[in-house]
Coordinates of C-alpha atoms in Angstrom, one line a residue:
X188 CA -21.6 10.9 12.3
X189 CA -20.8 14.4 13.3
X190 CA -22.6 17.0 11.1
X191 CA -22.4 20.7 11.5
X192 CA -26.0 22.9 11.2
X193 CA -25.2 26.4 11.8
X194 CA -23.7 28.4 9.0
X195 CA -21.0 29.5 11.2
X196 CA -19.9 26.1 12.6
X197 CA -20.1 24.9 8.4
X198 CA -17.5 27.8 7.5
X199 CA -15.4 27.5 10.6
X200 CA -15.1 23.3 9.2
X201 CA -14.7 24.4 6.2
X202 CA -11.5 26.5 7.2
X203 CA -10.1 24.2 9.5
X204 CA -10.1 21.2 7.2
X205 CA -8.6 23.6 4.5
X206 CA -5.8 24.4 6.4
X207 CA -5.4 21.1 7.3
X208 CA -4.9 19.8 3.5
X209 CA -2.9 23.0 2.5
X210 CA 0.3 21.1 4.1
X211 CA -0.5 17.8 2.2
X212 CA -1.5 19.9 -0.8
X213 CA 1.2 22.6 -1.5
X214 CA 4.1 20.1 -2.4
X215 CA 2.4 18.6 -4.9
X216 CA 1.8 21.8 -6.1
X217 CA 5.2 22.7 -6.0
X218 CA 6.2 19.4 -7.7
X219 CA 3.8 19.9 -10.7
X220 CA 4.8 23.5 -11.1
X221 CA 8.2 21.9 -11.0
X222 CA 8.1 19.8 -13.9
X223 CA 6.1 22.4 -16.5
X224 CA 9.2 24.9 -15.8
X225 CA 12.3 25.3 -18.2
X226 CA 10.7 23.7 -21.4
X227 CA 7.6 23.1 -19.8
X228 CA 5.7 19.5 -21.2
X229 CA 9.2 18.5 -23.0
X230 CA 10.1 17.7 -19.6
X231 CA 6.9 15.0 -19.7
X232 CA 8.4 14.1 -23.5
X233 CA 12.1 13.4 -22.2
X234 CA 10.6 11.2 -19.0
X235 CA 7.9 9.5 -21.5
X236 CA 10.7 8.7 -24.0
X237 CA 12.5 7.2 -22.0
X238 CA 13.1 3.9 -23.3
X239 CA 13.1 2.0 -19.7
X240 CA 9.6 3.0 -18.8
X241 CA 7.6 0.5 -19.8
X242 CA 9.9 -2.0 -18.4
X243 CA 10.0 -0.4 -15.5
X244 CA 6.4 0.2 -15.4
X245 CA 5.9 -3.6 -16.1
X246 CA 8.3 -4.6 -13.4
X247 CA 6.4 -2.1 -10.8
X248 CA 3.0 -3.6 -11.5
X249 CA 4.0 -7.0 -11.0
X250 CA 6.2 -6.4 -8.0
X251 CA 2.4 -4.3 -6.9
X252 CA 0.1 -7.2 -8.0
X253 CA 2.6 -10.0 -5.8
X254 CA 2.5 -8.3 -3.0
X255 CA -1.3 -7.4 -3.4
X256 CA -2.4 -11.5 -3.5
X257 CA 0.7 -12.0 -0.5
X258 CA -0.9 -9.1 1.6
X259 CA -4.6 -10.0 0.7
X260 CA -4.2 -14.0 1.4
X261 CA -2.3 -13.3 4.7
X262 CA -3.9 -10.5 6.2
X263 CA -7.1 -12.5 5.8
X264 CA -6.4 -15.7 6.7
X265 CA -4.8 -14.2 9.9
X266 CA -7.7 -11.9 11.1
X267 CA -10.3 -14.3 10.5
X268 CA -7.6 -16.5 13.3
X269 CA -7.3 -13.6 15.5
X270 CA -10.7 -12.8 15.7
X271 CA -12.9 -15.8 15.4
X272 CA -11.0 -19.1 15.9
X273 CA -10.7 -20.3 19.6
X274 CA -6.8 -20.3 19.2
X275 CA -4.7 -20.7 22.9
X276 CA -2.6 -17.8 23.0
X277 CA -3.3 -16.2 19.9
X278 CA -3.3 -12.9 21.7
X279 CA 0.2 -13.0 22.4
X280 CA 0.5 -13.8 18.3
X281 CA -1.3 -11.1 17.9
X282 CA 1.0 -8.2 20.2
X283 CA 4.1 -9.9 18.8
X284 CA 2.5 -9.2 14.8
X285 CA 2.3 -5.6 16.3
X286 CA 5.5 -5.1 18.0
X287 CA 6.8 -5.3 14.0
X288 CA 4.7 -1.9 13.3
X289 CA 7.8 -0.6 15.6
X290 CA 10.9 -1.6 13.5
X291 CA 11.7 0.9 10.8
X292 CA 12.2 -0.2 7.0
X293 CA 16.3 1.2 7.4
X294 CA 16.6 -0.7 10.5
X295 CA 15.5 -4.5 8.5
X296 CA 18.4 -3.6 5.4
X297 CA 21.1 -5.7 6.8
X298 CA 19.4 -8.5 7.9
X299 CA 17.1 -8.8 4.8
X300 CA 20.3 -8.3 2.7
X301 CA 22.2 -11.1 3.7
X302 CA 18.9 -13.7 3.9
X303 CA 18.1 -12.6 0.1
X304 CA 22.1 -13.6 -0.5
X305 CA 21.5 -16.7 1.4
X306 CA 18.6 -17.7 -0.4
X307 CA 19.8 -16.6 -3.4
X308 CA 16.7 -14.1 -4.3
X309 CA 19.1 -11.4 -4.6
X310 CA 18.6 -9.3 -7.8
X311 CA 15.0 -11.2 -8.2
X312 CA 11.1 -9.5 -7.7
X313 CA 11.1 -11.9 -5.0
X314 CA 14.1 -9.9 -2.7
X315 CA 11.5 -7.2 -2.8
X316 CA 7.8 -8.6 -2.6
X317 CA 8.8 -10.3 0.5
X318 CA 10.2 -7.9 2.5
X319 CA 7.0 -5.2 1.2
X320 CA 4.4 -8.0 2.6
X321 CA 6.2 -8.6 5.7
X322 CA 6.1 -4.8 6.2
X323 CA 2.1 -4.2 5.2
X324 CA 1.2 -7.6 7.3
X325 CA 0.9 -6.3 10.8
X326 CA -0.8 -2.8 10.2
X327 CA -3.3 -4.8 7.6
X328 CA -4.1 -7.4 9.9
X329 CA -4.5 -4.9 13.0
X330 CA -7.2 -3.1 10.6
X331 CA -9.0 -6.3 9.6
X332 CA -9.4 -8.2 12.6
X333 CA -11.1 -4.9 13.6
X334 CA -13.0 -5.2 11.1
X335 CA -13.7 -8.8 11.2
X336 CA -14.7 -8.5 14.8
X337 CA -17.7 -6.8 13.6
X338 CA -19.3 -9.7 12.3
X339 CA -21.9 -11.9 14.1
X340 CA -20.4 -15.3 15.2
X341 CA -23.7 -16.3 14.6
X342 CA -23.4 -16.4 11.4
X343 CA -20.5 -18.8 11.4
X344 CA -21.8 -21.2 14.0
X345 CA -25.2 -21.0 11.4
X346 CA -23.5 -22.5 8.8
X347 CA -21.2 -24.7 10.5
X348 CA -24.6 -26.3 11.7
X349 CA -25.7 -26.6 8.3
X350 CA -22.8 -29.0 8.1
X351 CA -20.1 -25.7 6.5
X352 CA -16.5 -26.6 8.0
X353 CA -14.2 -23.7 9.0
X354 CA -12.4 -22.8 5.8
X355 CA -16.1 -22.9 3.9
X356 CA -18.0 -20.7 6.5
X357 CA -14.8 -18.3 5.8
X358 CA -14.8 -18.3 2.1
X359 CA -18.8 -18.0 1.7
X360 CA -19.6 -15.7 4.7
X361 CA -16.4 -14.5 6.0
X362 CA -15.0 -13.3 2.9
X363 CA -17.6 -11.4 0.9
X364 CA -18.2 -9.3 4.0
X365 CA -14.9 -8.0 3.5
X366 CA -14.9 -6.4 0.9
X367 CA -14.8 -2.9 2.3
X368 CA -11.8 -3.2 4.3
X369 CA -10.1 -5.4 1.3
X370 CA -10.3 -2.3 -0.8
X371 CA -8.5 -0.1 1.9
X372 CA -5.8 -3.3 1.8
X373 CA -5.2 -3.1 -1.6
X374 CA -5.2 0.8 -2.0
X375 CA -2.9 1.4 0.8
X376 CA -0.5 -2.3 -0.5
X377 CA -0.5 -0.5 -3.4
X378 CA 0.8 2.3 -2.3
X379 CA 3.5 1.2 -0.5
X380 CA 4.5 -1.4 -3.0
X381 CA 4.4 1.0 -6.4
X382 CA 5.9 3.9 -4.2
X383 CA 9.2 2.3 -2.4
X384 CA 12.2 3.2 -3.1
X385 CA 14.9 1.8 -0.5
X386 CA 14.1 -1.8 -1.6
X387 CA 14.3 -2.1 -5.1
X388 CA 17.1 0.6 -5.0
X389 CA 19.5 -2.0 -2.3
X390 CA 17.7 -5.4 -3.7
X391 CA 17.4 -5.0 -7.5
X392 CA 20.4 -3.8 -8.9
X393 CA 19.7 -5.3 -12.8
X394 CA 17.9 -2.5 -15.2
X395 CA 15.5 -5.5 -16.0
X396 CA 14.3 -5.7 -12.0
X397 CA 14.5 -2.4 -11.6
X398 CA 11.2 -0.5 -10.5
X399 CA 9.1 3.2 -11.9
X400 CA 10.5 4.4 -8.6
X401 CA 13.8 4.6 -10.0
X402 CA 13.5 6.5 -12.9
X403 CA 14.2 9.9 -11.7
X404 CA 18.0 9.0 -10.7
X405 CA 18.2 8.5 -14.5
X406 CA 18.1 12.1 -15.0
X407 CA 20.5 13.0 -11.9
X408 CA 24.3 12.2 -12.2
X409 CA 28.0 13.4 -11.5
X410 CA 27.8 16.0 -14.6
X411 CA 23.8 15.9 -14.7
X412 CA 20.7 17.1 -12.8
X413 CA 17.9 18.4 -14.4
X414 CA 15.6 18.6 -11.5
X415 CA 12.6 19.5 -14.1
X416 CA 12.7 15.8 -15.3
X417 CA 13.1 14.4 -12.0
X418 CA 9.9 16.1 -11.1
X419 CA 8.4 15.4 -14.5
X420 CA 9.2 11.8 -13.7
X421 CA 7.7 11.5 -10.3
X422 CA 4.3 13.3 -11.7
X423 CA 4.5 10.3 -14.0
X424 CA 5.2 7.7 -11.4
X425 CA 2.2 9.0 -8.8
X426 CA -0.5 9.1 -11.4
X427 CA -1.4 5.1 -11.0
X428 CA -1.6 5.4 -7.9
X429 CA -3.8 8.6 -8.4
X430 CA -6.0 6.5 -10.4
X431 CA -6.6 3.7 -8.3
X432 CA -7.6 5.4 -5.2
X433 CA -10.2 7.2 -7.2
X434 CA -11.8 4.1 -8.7
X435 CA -11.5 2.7 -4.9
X436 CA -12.3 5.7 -3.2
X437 CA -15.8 5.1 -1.6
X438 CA -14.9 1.4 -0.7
X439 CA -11.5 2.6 0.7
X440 CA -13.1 5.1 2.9
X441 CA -15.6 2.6 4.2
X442 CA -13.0 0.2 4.8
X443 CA -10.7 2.2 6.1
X444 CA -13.3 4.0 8.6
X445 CA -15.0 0.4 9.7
X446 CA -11.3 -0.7 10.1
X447 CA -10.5 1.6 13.0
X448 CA -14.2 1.7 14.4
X449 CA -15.3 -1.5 15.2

């Protein structure tokens, strides 16, 4: 690990990774500021009464939690292939998993809209946790097998001689060495599940589908937009996600850091 000893070299860090968060920093700054202006924390009492939010909160977590267990049980499943099973071809698999990172969410509408008609999961959870797994797969699965690739084959080929199969040396060994890099999956999942907006805007179009994403267009219309409430509201919607990366915070680091290392 790099690691600084001179006072100097400390301050001139210290400086440079300051100005590197000020970017990332000032517009949430701006958006907090936002939302305490005009009547201050009645803009926090008009998103909080709301009388949607707690369905919409309940229809974001379980939207979150889906795609968590559809992210998790893939990404695993397919890194443990890609990086210890004797598979022929599998790194063409692999390069054609990656060549996904490349096509952009606005690029997938059309085509995901008329499947979900097709299959009739239009105006369902399912038109959205789908489409969010698909998208999370490759970059998770890049990040695991990484990851993966850092533990011994010896310890497989131990216990398959002590008569362990496949799927058991994976769910006894594999597995609980994981957990680092599972936190960083289901921290960054999370993210991108409780935090889109294109998708459940296009897919669910029924107030009881409808995701915490959406509640700031509430408060924006043809004769209405208190900007205020709409930041008020967004405050509101980032704070779970504030919440989980601090309880997951050292085991997302590690993760994350193994991840791209090994």
């Amino acid at each position: 690990m790099f690691e600084t000893r001179s006072r100097s070299a400390k301050i001139v860090l210290q400086v440079l990774v300051t100005l590197m968060v000020l970017p990332f920093l000032f517009p949430l700054v701006v958006m907090v500021q936002g939302s305490l202006a005009g009547i201050g924390w009645g803009n926090y009492e008009a998103v909080l009464s709301r009388p949607e939010l707690p369905l919409f909160f309940r229809n974001s977590a379980l939207i979150s939690i889906a795609t968590i267990l559809l992210v998790y049980a893939c990404t695993m499943l397919a890194a443990f292939a890609f990086s210890k099973l004797h598979i022929r071809g599998k790194e063409v698999y692999f390069w054609l998993i990656l060549a996904a990172l490349t096509l952009p969410e606005v690029i997938l509408l059309t085509p995901l809209f008329s499947t979900t008609l097709q299959l009739g999961l239009y105006n369902t959870y399912w038109s959205v946790i789908l489409p969010l797994a698909a998208l999370q797969i490759p970059f998770t699965v890049l990040l695991t097998r990484s990851f993966m690739n850092g533990i011994p084959d010896g310890l497989i080929e131990a216990a398959r001689i002590d008569g362990a199969n496949t799927l058991r040396a994976f769910w006894h060994i594999v597995l609980p060495l994981t957990r680092p890099i599972a936190a960083a999956i289901i921290v960054l999942t999370f993210i991108g599940a409780w935090n889109n907006f294109l998708l459940p805007l296009v897919f669910l179009q029924s107030p009881d589908t409808q995701t915490i994403t959406l509640l700031p267009t509430f408060f924006i219309g043809q004769f209405n937009n208190d900007q205020t409430k709409v930041l008020a509201a967004a405050v509101v919607t980032a704070l779970p996600i504030v919440i989980a990366y601090l309880l997951l915070q050292r085991l997302f680091e590690r993760g994350l850091a193994a991840g791209a290392i090994k």
